Amino acid sequence: MLPAVPFIHRFVFSRAIFRRHSKLHVKVIFRSTFGRQVMDSESEKVVQEGKAQILLLSDKNVFYNPVQEFNRDLSIAVLTLCSEDHRAQTNSEDDQFTILEALSASGLRSIRYAKEIPGVKKIVANDISEKAVASIQENVSRNGVEQLVSTSHDDAVMVMYRHRRPTERFHAVDLDPYGCPSQFLDAAVQCVSDGGILLVTCTDMAVLAGNCPETCYTKYGAISLRVKCCHELALRIVLQCLESHANRYGRYIVPLLSISADFYVRVFVKIYTSPAIKLALVYQCVGCETLTLQPLGQEHKYGEKPNQFKFTLPHAPPVASTCVHCGHRHHIGGPIWNGPIHDVEFVSRLENVASCGEFGTKKRMQGVLAVVREELMDVPLYYTLDRLCSVLHCETMSMMQFRSALMNCGYRVSLSHANKNIHQDRCTCQRGVGHHEALGKTTPCEAGQAPGGGSSYTVPGARNNCQHGAETRCKSRVS
């Protein structure tokens, strides 16, 4: 057996040398989950996504995140519709669509915008990093879009402030920072043209989801709550922050699409010049977790013109000192955006673009947009069925059974793209418990036992006379 040892050592050593040298001389092509990548060597990497192909050099430390291909695909679909609407409204070849990507990094997003969005006149790809700008210039030349994409080496805030004049504003501004975008929002809401679109990504979900309420207030001007609907709450906090910045300059936002995906939230809003307010505080019961909204203003129509409204002070508080359902106290969060977070008509058109387009995440886009279109636009926030059953000490039923029972009683119910195990509805806490009773699904709570170790919960009106069955209803929403 001894003579075989040197042979084994030589074999292993030879394989190691072959692997090391093959990385330098052999081009390896592979298809990942998020796009096609071509590895040229250890020091450079070519990434192909959509119609764009970019070169990433390790010595330039340019950031590229393949997970956000869904983000970029969705942005292209949204901006394609916005560009079409702009052309239909202006009917002018001179006033074509302009885009600012304030934090461009590798330039991939801007290059894809130039090659995949029709009717674009100019795209400014800005970054504060000199190495990133050099990489953007190289990738722009590599893709042959020099006539559309111009690079900028500057602070993103200063670039946007220099385009505050109405004649110099962009039709679309894209902000995709690392973490919180709040430092850019004041400038962003000013450099978007009237009726233009602002695209914002936030990746600091720990802050928005309630882990750090004081930090959330510092960054977004709102207090986050630790609730099951934290993903939608995060979207509404971001929309509130955008609305607050816009209101300072006599402007307001209209959300087109608001998405919670992976590790981030992404909002698409149009900016208009006119005062408006759609904000509210959130009261959360610490016992049964019932959510109640307190609008910061009430809108009243006056006069004969359709756009004549008067805002008055709200009547407060909307809740008693203790919860009427379980007797516990409340936590206060917000303010949040309490209006619709999607535009149903726009989402329907977006579905057609996603179906006809060539996107790497096409199936995911279609699935998310289909659920978004079915969401209840006039119902802020949502509840999770498992948490509701846990609070009430009820045996968990299927989501289909629970939704069918509510819909058979005439309530509107929908799912949410943010969480597959949740439901939105116009149903009171008493009615929800009543459905469990009517279906024979309630498990009585033992004496002195309640969630969190407190006293037993009593929900007035829980045992109502609801005799509606749970015949299966296929639709997730009833008008």
Short mmCIF file of C-alpha atoms in Angstrom, two decimals:
data_model
loop_
_atom_site.label_atom_id
_atom_site.label_comp_id
_atom_site.label_asym_id
_atom_site.label_seq_id
_atom_site.Cartn_x
_atom_site.Cartn_y
_atom_site.Cartn_z
CA MET A 1 0.00 0.00 0.00
CA LEU A 2 2.92 2.37 0.53
CA PRO A 3 3.73 2.94 -3.16
CA ALA A 4 0.18 4.16 -3.77
CA VAL A 5 0.54 7.17 -1.45
CA PRO A 6 2.81 9.26 -3.71
CA PHE A 7 0.48 8.61 -6.62
CA ILE A 8 -2.51 9.90 -4.65
CA HIS A 9 -0.59 13.00 -3.59
CA ARG A 10 0.43 13.68 -7.19
CA PHE A 11 -3.18 13.24 -8.35
CA VAL A 12 -4.59 15.69 -5.77
CA PHE A 13 -1.81 18.20 -6.43
CA SER A 14 -2.41 18.00 -10.19
CA ARG A 15 -6.16 18.62 -9.77
CA ALA A 16 -5.47 21.66 -7.58
CA ILE A 17 -3.12 23.14 -10.20
CA PHE A 18 -5.64 22.46 -12.99
CA ARG A 19 -8.46 24.15 -11.07
CA ARG A 20 -6.37 27.20 -10.24
CA HIS A 21 -5.20 27.71 -13.81
CA SER A 22 -8.55 26.88 -15.38
CA LYS A 23 -10.07 29.89 -13.61
CA LEU A 24 -7.61 32.13 -15.42
CA HIS A 25 -7.92 30.67 -18.92
CA VAL A 26 -11.31 29.01 -19.24
CA LYS A 27 -14.49 31.06 -19.57
CA VAL A 28 -17.26 29.48 -17.51
CA ILE A 29 -20.85 30.33 -18.40
CA PHE A 30 -23.70 29.48 -16.06
CA ARG A 31 -27.32 30.52 -15.57
CA SER A 32 -28.30 31.50 -12.06
CA THR A 33 -31.74 31.91 -10.56
CA PHE A 34 -31.68 35.66 -11.09
CA GLY A 35 -30.14 36.04 -14.54
CA ARG A 36 -27.34 34.98 -16.82
CA GLN A 37 -23.80 35.52 -15.57
CA VAL A 38 -20.56 35.06 -17.48
CA MET A 39 -17.42 34.58 -15.40
CA ASP A 40 -14.34 35.83 -17.24
CA SER A 41 -11.88 35.55 -14.36
CA GLU A 42 -11.55 35.99 -10.63
CA SER A 43 -11.17 39.77 -11.02
CA GLU A 44 -14.08 40.47 -13.37
CA LYS A 45 -17.60 39.24 -13.93
CA VAL A 46 -20.04 39.88 -16.76
CA VAL A 47 -23.71 39.91 -15.74
CA GLN A 48 -26.52 39.75 -18.27
CA GLU A 49 -29.96 40.81 -17.08
CA GLY A 50 -32.79 41.61 -19.44
CA LYS A 51 -31.28 43.28 -22.51
CA ALA A 52 -28.32 44.71 -20.61
CA GLN A 53 -24.88 43.24 -20.08
CA ILE A 54 -22.53 44.81 -17.55
CA LEU A 55 -18.97 44.16 -16.46
CA LEU A 56 -18.24 44.08 -12.73
CA LEU A 57 -14.62 44.52 -11.67
CA SER A 58 -13.70 43.38 -8.16
CA ASP A 59 -11.12 46.15 -7.74
CA LYS A 60 -13.80 48.84 -8.18
CA ASN A 61 -16.05 47.48 -5.40
CA VAL A 62 -19.22 48.25 -7.37
CA PHE A 63 -22.35 46.85 -5.72
CA TYR A 64 -24.66 44.48 -7.60
CA ASN A 65 -27.53 42.57 -5.98
CA PRO A 66 -29.01 39.78 -8.13
CA VAL A 67 -31.94 39.30 -5.74
CA GLN A 68 -33.37 42.65 -6.82
CA GLU A 69 -33.93 41.58 -10.41
CA PHE A 70 -37.64 41.42 -9.49
CA ASN A 71 -37.36 45.03 -8.30
CA ARG A 72 -35.80 46.13 -11.58
CA ASP A 73 -38.24 44.15 -13.74
CA LEU A 74 -41.21 45.67 -11.93
CA SER A 75 -39.73 49.17 -12.24
CA ILE A 76 -39.30 48.75 -16.00
CA ALA A 77 -42.92 47.64 -16.37
CA VAL A 78 -44.17 50.61 -14.31
CA LEU A 79 -42.03 53.16 -16.17
CA THR A 80 -43.11 51.70 -19.51
CA LEU A 81 -46.71 52.56 -18.66
CA CYS A 82 -45.73 56.00 -17.35
CA SER A 83 -43.81 56.72 -20.55
CA GLU A 84 -46.83 55.71 -22.64
CA ASP A 85 -49.12 57.94 -20.58
CA HIS A 86 -46.68 60.83 -20.92
CA ARG A 87 -46.58 60.52 -24.71
CA ALA A 88 -50.37 60.35 -24.86
CA GLN A 89 -50.74 63.50 -22.75
CA THR A 90 -48.10 65.69 -24.40
CA ASN A 91 -48.34 64.66 -28.08
CA SER A 92 -44.94 66.26 -28.53
CA GLU A 93 -41.65 64.75 -29.67
CA ASP A 94 -39.66 67.44 -27.87
CA ASP A 95 -41.06 66.73 -24.40
CA GLN A 96 -39.95 63.11 -24.05
CA PHE A 97 -39.53 61.04 -20.91
CA THR A 98 -36.55 61.83 -18.63
CA ILE A 99 -35.31 59.66 -15.76
CA LEU A 100 -32.89 60.21 -12.88
CA GLU A 101 -31.28 57.28 -11.12
CA ALA A 102 -29.75 59.12 -8.19
CA LEU A 103 -27.81 56.14 -6.76
CA SER A 104 -26.73 54.18 -9.79
CA ALA A 105 -23.85 51.95 -8.54
CA SER A 106 -23.11 49.64 -11.50
CA GLY A 107 -25.46 51.44 -13.91
CA LEU A 108 -27.38 48.24 -14.67
CA ARG A 109 -30.77 49.77 -13.89
CA SER A 110 -30.18 52.85 -16.08
CA ILE A 111 -28.92 50.72 -18.97
CA ARG A 112 -31.97 48.48 -18.77
CA TYR A 113 -34.20 51.55 -18.68
CA ALA A 114 -32.51 52.86 -21.84
CA LYS A 115 -32.80 49.56 -23.72
CA GLU A 116 -36.21 48.35 -22.55
CA ILE A 117 -38.41 51.44 -22.01
CA PRO A 118 -39.70 53.08 -25.21
CA GLY A 119 -39.90 56.85 -25.57
CA VAL A 120 -37.08 57.73 -23.17
CA LYS A 121 -35.17 60.88 -24.11
CA LYS A 122 -32.58 61.12 -21.34
CA ILE A 123 -31.39 59.12 -18.34
CA VAL A 124 -29.00 60.52 -15.75
CA ALA A 125 -27.04 57.83 -13.89
CA ASN A 126 -25.50 59.45 -10.82
CA ASP A 127 -23.22 58.12 -8.11
CA ILE A 128 -20.96 59.74 -5.54
CA SER A 129 -18.28 57.05 -5.97
CA GLU A 130 -15.64 57.82 -8.59
CA LYS A 131 -15.04 54.11 -9.20
CA ALA A 132 -18.75 53.51 -9.66
CA VAL A 133 -19.01 56.33 -12.21
CA ALA A 134 -16.08 54.88 -14.15
CA SER A 135 -17.83 51.50 -14.14
CA ILE A 136 -21.08 53.10 -15.32
CA GLN A 137 -19.32 54.83 -18.22
CA GLU A 138 -17.68 51.57 -19.28
CA ASN A 139 -20.96 49.66 -19.11
CA VAL A 140 -22.86 52.37 -20.99
CA SER A 141 -20.33 52.17 -23.83
CA ARG A 142 -20.43 48.38 -23.72
CA ASN A 143 -24.20 48.45 -24.31
CA GLY A 144 -24.19 51.25 -26.89
CA VAL A 145 -26.59 53.61 -25.09
CA GLU A 146 -24.32 56.67 -24.85
CA GLN A 147 -26.94 58.83 -26.59
CA LEU A 148 -29.51 58.12 -23.85
CA VAL A 149 -27.53 57.63 -20.62
CA SER A 150 -25.32 60.38 -19.24
CA THR A 151 -23.22 59.84 -16.12
CA SER A 152 -22.94 62.18 -13.16
CA HIS A 153 -20.36 62.14 -10.36
CA ASP A 154 -22.01 64.07 -7.55
CA ASP A 155 -23.96 63.93 -4.32
CA ALA A 156 -27.46 62.64 -5.13
CA VAL A 157 -29.10 65.31 -2.97
CA MET A 158 -27.30 68.14 -4.76
CA VAL A 159 -28.20 66.73 -8.18
CA MET A 160 -31.89 66.70 -7.25
CA TYR A 161 -31.80 70.16 -5.67
CA ARG A 162 -30.33 71.58 -8.88
CA HIS A 163 -33.36 70.29 -10.77
CA ARG A 164 -36.06 71.85 -8.60
CA ARG A 165 -37.18 74.36 -11.23
CA PRO A 166 -40.33 73.20 -13.06
CA THR A 167 -38.58 73.36 -16.44
CA GLU A 168 -35.68 71.20 -15.24
CA ARG A 169 -37.54 68.51 -13.33
CA PHE A 170 -37.44 64.81 -14.22
CA HIS A 171 -40.48 62.79 -15.21
CA ALA A 172 -39.22 59.89 -13.08
CA VAL A 173 -36.80 59.73 -10.14
CA ASP A 174 -35.55 56.37 -8.87
CA LEU A 175 -34.09 56.03 -5.36
CA ASP A 176 -32.64 52.66 -4.40
CA PRO A 177 -30.27 53.33 -1.47
CA TYR A 178 -28.67 51.06 1.08
CA GLY A 179 -31.03 51.23 4.05
CA CYS A 180 -33.17 54.29 4.72
CA PRO A 181 -33.87 56.84 1.93
CA SER A 182 -35.08 59.65 4.21
CA GLN A 183 -32.06 61.89 3.60
CA PHE A 184 -32.93 62.02 -0.12
CA LEU A 185 -36.69 62.52 0.08
CA ASP A 186 -36.80 66.29 0.63
CA ALA A 187 -34.91 66.87 -2.62
CA ALA A 188 -36.67 64.05 -4.46
CA VAL A 189 -40.23 65.36 -4.02
CA GLN A 190 -39.10 68.70 -5.46
CA CYS A 191 -37.32 67.49 -8.60
CA VAL A 192 -40.19 65.34 -9.91
CA SER A 193 -42.38 67.04 -12.51
CA ASP A 194 -46.08 67.59 -11.84
CA GLY A 195 -47.69 64.23 -12.49
CA GLY A 196 -44.28 62.54 -12.55
CA ILE A 197 -43.39 59.35 -10.70
CA LEU A 198 -41.10 58.73 -7.74
CA LEU A 199 -39.76 55.21 -7.11
CA VAL A 200 -38.36 54.52 -3.64
CA THR A 201 -36.84 51.41 -2.06
CA CYS A 202 -36.31 50.92 1.69
CA THR A 203 -34.24 47.99 2.96
CA ASP A 204 -34.19 48.80 6.70
CA MET A 205 -37.11 46.51 7.47
CA ALA A 206 -36.01 45.92 11.07
CA VAL A 207 -36.68 49.60 11.77
CA LEU A 208 -39.95 49.73 9.84
CA ALA A 209 -41.27 46.47 11.30
CA GLY A 210 -41.30 47.65 14.93
CA ASN A 211 -37.97 46.50 16.36
CA CYS A 212 -36.73 50.08 16.82
CA PRO A 213 -39.72 52.47 17.12
CA GLU A 214 -37.56 55.39 18.27
CA THR A 215 -35.23 54.97 15.28
CA CYS A 216 -38.24 54.74 12.99
CA TYR A 217 -39.54 58.04 14.31
CA THR A 218 -36.11 59.64 13.79
CA LYS A 219 -35.86 58.45 10.19
CA TYR A 220 -39.46 58.40 8.98
CA GLY A 221 -41.35 60.64 11.41
CA ALA A 222 -43.59 57.77 12.56
CA ILE A 223 -43.62 55.21 15.36
CA SER A 224 -43.65 51.61 14.18
CA LEU A 225 -45.56 48.87 16.02
CA ARG A 226 -44.74 45.20 16.48
CA VAL A 227 -47.80 43.73 14.80
CA LYS A 228 -48.46 40.87 12.41
CA CYS A 229 -49.27 43.34 9.65
CA CYS A 230 -45.80 44.90 9.95
CA HIS A 231 -45.09 44.62 6.21
CA GLU A 232 -48.10 46.69 5.18
CA LEU A 233 -47.51 49.00 8.13
CA ALA A 234 -43.98 49.56 6.79
CA LEU A 235 -45.39 50.48 3.38
CA ARG A 236 -47.81 52.95 4.94
CA ILE A 237 -45.07 54.51 7.07
CA VAL A 238 -42.95 55.09 3.97
CA LEU A 239 -45.93 56.57 2.10
CA GLN A 240 -46.64 58.82 5.09
CA CYS A 241 -43.04 60.00 5.03
CA LEU A 242 -43.26 60.82 1.32
CA GLU A 243 -46.57 62.61 1.83
CA SER A 244 -45.13 64.69 4.68
CA HIS A 245 -42.15 65.79 2.59
CA ALA A 246 -44.38 66.63 -0.37
CA ASN A 247 -46.87 68.60 1.76
CA ARG A 248 -44.11 71.01 2.80
CA TYR A 249 -43.96 72.25 -0.79
CA GLY A 250 -47.68 72.27 -1.54
CA ARG A 251 -47.58 68.85 -3.19
CA TYR A 252 -49.10 65.44 -2.51
CA ILE A 253 -48.64 61.82 -3.56
CA VAL A 254 -50.88 59.28 -5.28
CA PRO A 255 -49.64 55.69 -4.79
CA LEU A 256 -49.69 53.57 -7.94
CA LEU A 257 -48.18 50.41 -6.48
CA SER A 258 -46.69 49.48 -3.09
CA ILE A 259 -44.84 46.19 -2.75
CA SER A 260 -43.28 44.30 0.15
CA ALA A 261 -40.86 41.70 -1.20
CA ASP A 262 -37.88 39.75 0.12
CA PHE A 263 -35.95 42.07 2.47
CA TYR A 264 -37.30 45.45 1.29
CA VAL A 265 -40.34 47.55 0.46
CA ARG A 266 -40.76 49.39 -2.83
CA VAL A 267 -43.28 52.16 -3.55
CA PHE A 268 -44.27 53.83 -6.82
CA VAL A 269 -46.04 57.17 -6.32
CA LYS A 270 -47.05 60.06 -8.55
CA ILE A 271 -46.38 63.61 -7.37
CA TYR A 272 -48.88 66.43 -7.89
CA THR A 273 -48.92 70.08 -6.89
CA SER A 274 -51.82 70.69 -4.49
CA PRO A 275 -52.30 70.32 -0.73
CA ALA A 276 -53.81 67.07 0.55
CA ILE A 277 -53.67 64.93 3.67
CA LYS A 278 -54.42 61.21 4.11
CA LEU A 279 -52.62 60.38 7.34
CA ALA A 280 -53.78 58.66 10.52
CA LEU A 281 -52.58 57.45 13.91
CA VAL A 282 -52.87 53.75 14.78
CA TYR A 283 -54.27 52.48 18.09
CA GLN A 284 -53.22 48.88 18.82
CA CYS A 285 -54.78 46.94 21.69
CA VAL A 286 -52.02 45.13 23.58
CA GLY A 287 -54.44 42.31 24.40
CA CYS A 288 -56.50 41.26 21.38
CA GLU A 289 -54.40 43.36 18.95
CA THR A 290 -57.43 45.13 17.46
CA LEU A 291 -56.32 48.03 15.24
CA THR A 292 -58.16 51.37 15.11
CA LEU A 293 -57.22 54.36 12.94
CA GLN A 294 -57.48 58.02 13.94
CA PRO A 295 -57.35 60.29 10.84
CA LEU A 296 -55.41 63.50 11.34
CA GLY A 297 -57.97 65.46 9.37
CA GLN A 298 -61.48 65.14 7.99
CA GLU A 299 -62.31 66.04 4.42
CA HIS A 300 -65.61 67.76 3.63
CA LYS A 301 -66.82 68.76 0.19
CA TYR A 302 -68.25 72.21 -0.30
CA GLY A 303 -69.31 74.22 -3.32
CA GLU A 304 -70.33 72.93 -6.72
CA LYS A 305 -66.87 72.24 -8.14
CA PRO A 306 -65.70 68.61 -7.80
CA ASN A 307 -62.31 69.57 -6.37
CA GLN A 308 -63.55 71.91 -3.64
CA PHE A 309 -62.79 70.35 -0.24
CA LYS A 310 -62.41 71.68 3.27
CA PHE A 311 -60.32 70.00 5.97
CA THR A 312 -61.47 70.09 9.59
CA LEU A 313 -60.01 68.79 12.83
CA PRO A 314 -60.86 65.18 13.73
CA HIS A 315 -62.89 64.02 16.70
CA ALA A 316 -60.66 62.15 19.15
CA PRO A 317 -60.03 59.68 20.56
CA PRO A 318 -61.57 56.90 18.42
CA VAL A 319 -61.20 54.37 21.27
CA ALA A 320 -61.99 54.30 24.97
CA SER A 321 -59.30 54.30 27.65
CA THR A 322 -59.38 50.50 27.52
CA CYS A 323 -60.27 48.12 24.70
CA VAL A 324 -64.00 47.44 24.40
CA HIS A 325 -63.25 43.85 23.37
CA CYS A 326 -60.84 42.67 26.07
CA GLY A 327 -60.34 45.56 28.50
CA HIS A 328 -56.62 46.05 27.84
CA ARG A 329 -54.87 49.36 27.14
CA HIS A 330 -53.67 50.65 23.76
CA HIS A 331 -50.36 51.45 22.12
CA ILE A 332 -50.23 54.39 19.70
CA GLY A 333 -48.21 54.28 16.48
CA GLY A 334 -47.91 56.29 13.31
CA PRO A 335 -48.85 58.48 11.68
CA ILE A 336 -49.26 56.27 8.63
CA TRP A 337 -50.78 56.63 5.18
CA ASN A 338 -54.45 55.58 5.48
CA GLY A 339 -55.47 55.89 1.83
CA PRO A 340 -55.22 53.23 -0.90
CA ILE A 341 -51.66 51.99 -1.46
CA HIS A 342 -52.36 50.79 -5.02
CA ASP A 343 -54.17 52.12 -8.08
CA VAL A 344 -56.37 49.24 -9.29
CA GLU A 345 -56.64 50.47 -12.87
CA PHE A 346 -52.89 50.99 -13.10
CA VAL A 347 -52.20 47.53 -11.63
CA SER A 348 -54.51 45.94 -14.22
CA ARG A 349 -52.61 47.63 -17.02
CA LEU A 350 -49.35 46.61 -15.38
CA GLU A 351 -50.45 42.98 -15.49
CA ASN A 352 -50.75 43.21 -19.27
CA VAL A 353 -47.26 44.68 -19.56
CA ALA A 354 -45.85 41.93 -17.35
CA SER A 355 -47.58 39.23 -19.41
CA CYS A 356 -46.35 40.57 -22.75
CA GLY A 357 -42.83 41.55 -21.64
CA GLU A 358 -39.68 39.48 -21.49
CA PHE A 359 -38.74 39.60 -17.81
CA GLY A 360 -36.58 37.20 -15.87
CA THR A 361 -39.06 37.27 -12.98
CA LYS A 362 -42.16 37.26 -15.18
CA LYS A 363 -44.06 34.54 -13.29
CA ARG A 364 -43.42 36.19 -9.94
CA MET A 365 -44.55 39.57 -11.28
CA GLN A 366 -47.78 38.06 -12.58
CA GLY A 367 -48.47 36.31 -9.29
CA VAL A 368 -47.79 39.34 -7.09
CA LEU A 369 -49.80 41.72 -9.30
CA ALA A 370 -52.76 39.30 -9.40
CA VAL A 371 -52.92 39.29 -5.58
CA VAL A 372 -52.39 43.07 -5.41
CA ARG A 373 -55.33 43.65 -7.75
CA GLU A 374 -57.63 41.69 -5.43
CA GLU A 375 -56.65 43.55 -2.24
CA LEU A 376 -59.26 45.72 -0.54
CA MET A 377 -58.09 49.23 -1.34
CA ASP A 378 -60.23 50.94 1.31
CA VAL A 379 -59.16 48.68 4.21
CA PRO A 380 -55.84 49.66 5.82
CA LEU A 381 -53.75 46.93 7.47
CA TYR A 382 -54.77 43.32 8.02
CA TYR A 383 -55.04 40.45 10.52
CA THR A 384 -53.48 36.99 10.51
CA LEU A 385 -55.77 34.03 11.10
CA ASP A 386 -53.29 32.12 13.28
CA ARG A 387 -52.83 35.10 15.61
CA LEU A 388 -56.59 35.70 15.80
CA CYS A 389 -57.14 32.08 16.82
CA SER A 390 -54.28 32.28 19.32
CA VAL A 391 -55.71 35.38 20.99
CA LEU A 392 -59.19 33.88 21.22
CA HIS A 393 -57.99 30.37 22.13
CA CYS A 394 -59.88 28.95 19.18
CA GLU A 395 -59.06 25.92 17.11
CA THR A 396 -57.48 27.08 13.86
CA MET A 397 -59.60 26.52 10.78
CA SER A 398 -58.52 26.79 7.17
CA MET A 399 -58.25 30.21 5.57
CA MET A 400 -60.78 29.14 2.93
CA GLN A 401 -63.36 28.24 5.61
CA PHE A 402 -62.87 31.47 7.52
CA ARG A 403 -63.04 33.69 4.45
CA SER A 404 -66.07 31.82 3.13
CA ALA A 405 -67.91 32.34 6.43
CA LEU A 406 -67.25 36.07 6.37
CA MET A 407 -68.20 36.39 2.71
CA ASN A 408 -71.44 34.48 3.25
CA CYS A 409 -72.32 37.10 5.87
CA GLY A 410 -71.86 39.84 3.29
CA TYR A 411 -68.38 41.04 4.23
CA ARG A 412 -65.63 41.76 1.73
CA VAL A 413 -62.47 39.72 2.31
CA SER A 414 -59.14 39.59 0.49
CA LEU A 415 -55.64 38.25 0.82
CA SER A 416 -52.52 40.43 0.79
CA HIS A 417 -49.33 40.12 -1.24
CA ALA A 418 -47.34 40.84 1.95
CA ASN A 419 -48.31 37.61 3.72
CA LYS A 420 -50.09 34.53 2.40
CA ASN A 421 -51.65 33.70 5.80
CA ILE A 422 -53.50 36.97 6.32
CA HIS A 423 -56.84 38.47 5.44
CA GLN A 424 -58.27 41.96 5.06
CA ASP A 425 -61.91 42.49 5.90
CA ARG A 426 -64.55 44.89 7.14
CA CYS A 427 -65.44 42.68 10.10
CA THR A 428 -65.58 43.50 13.81
CA CYS A 429 -63.86 41.46 16.50
CA GLN A 430 -67.23 40.27 17.85
CA ARG A 431 -68.31 39.07 14.42
CA GLY A 432 -65.04 37.20 13.91
CA VAL A 433 -65.51 35.28 17.16
CA GLY A 434 -69.15 34.71 16.32
CA HIS A 435 -68.19 32.92 13.13
CA HIS A 436 -65.96 30.58 15.10
CA GLU A 437 -68.87 29.87 17.46
CA ALA A 438 -71.31 29.29 14.61
CA LEU A 439 -68.94 26.87 12.96
CA GLY A 440 -68.40 24.94 16.18
CA LYS A 441 -64.70 25.68 16.15
CA THR A 442 -64.26 27.46 19.48
CA THR A 443 -62.11 25.80 22.13
CA PRO A 444 -63.01 27.24 25.56
CA CYS A 445 -60.24 28.97 27.46
CA GLU A 446 -59.29 27.41 30.78
CA ALA A 447 -60.02 29.46 33.88
CA GLY A 448 -57.40 32.10 34.49
CA GLN A 449 -55.50 31.30 31.30
CA ALA A 450 -55.07 33.76 28.48
CA PRO A 451 -52.43 34.66 25.92
CA GLY A 452 -49.46 36.29 27.56
CA GLY A 453 -50.33 34.94 31.01
CA GLY A 454 -53.05 37.53 31.70
CA SER A 455 -56.62 36.98 32.80
CA SER A 456 -59.12 35.29 30.52
CA TYR A 457 -60.43 37.37 27.62
CA THR A 458 -64.09 38.19 27.38
CA VAL A 459 -65.39 39.46 24.06
CA PRO A 460 -68.86 41.01 24.37
CA GLY A 461 -71.22 39.92 21.62
CA ALA A 462 -69.04 37.00 20.62
CA ARG A 463 -71.85 34.49 20.88
CA ASN A 464 -74.12 36.12 18.36
CA ASN A 465 -76.82 34.54 16.32
CA CYS A 466 -74.71 34.20 13.20
CA GLN A 467 -75.95 31.01 11.54
CA HIS A 468 -74.24 31.48 8.19
CA GLY A 469 -72.39 28.39 7.07
CA ALA A 470 -68.94 28.16 5.59
CA GLU A 471 -69.86 27.02 2.11
CA THR A 472 -66.72 27.33 0.04
CA ARG A 473 -66.38 30.59 -1.85
CA CYS A 474 -63.64 30.60 -4.47
CA LYS A 475 -63.20 34.35 -4.81
CA SER A 476 -60.95 36.13 -2.35
CA ARG A 477 -62.89 39.37 -2.53
CA VAL A 478 -66.55 40.33 -2.63
CA SER A 479 -67.57 43.74 -3.91
#
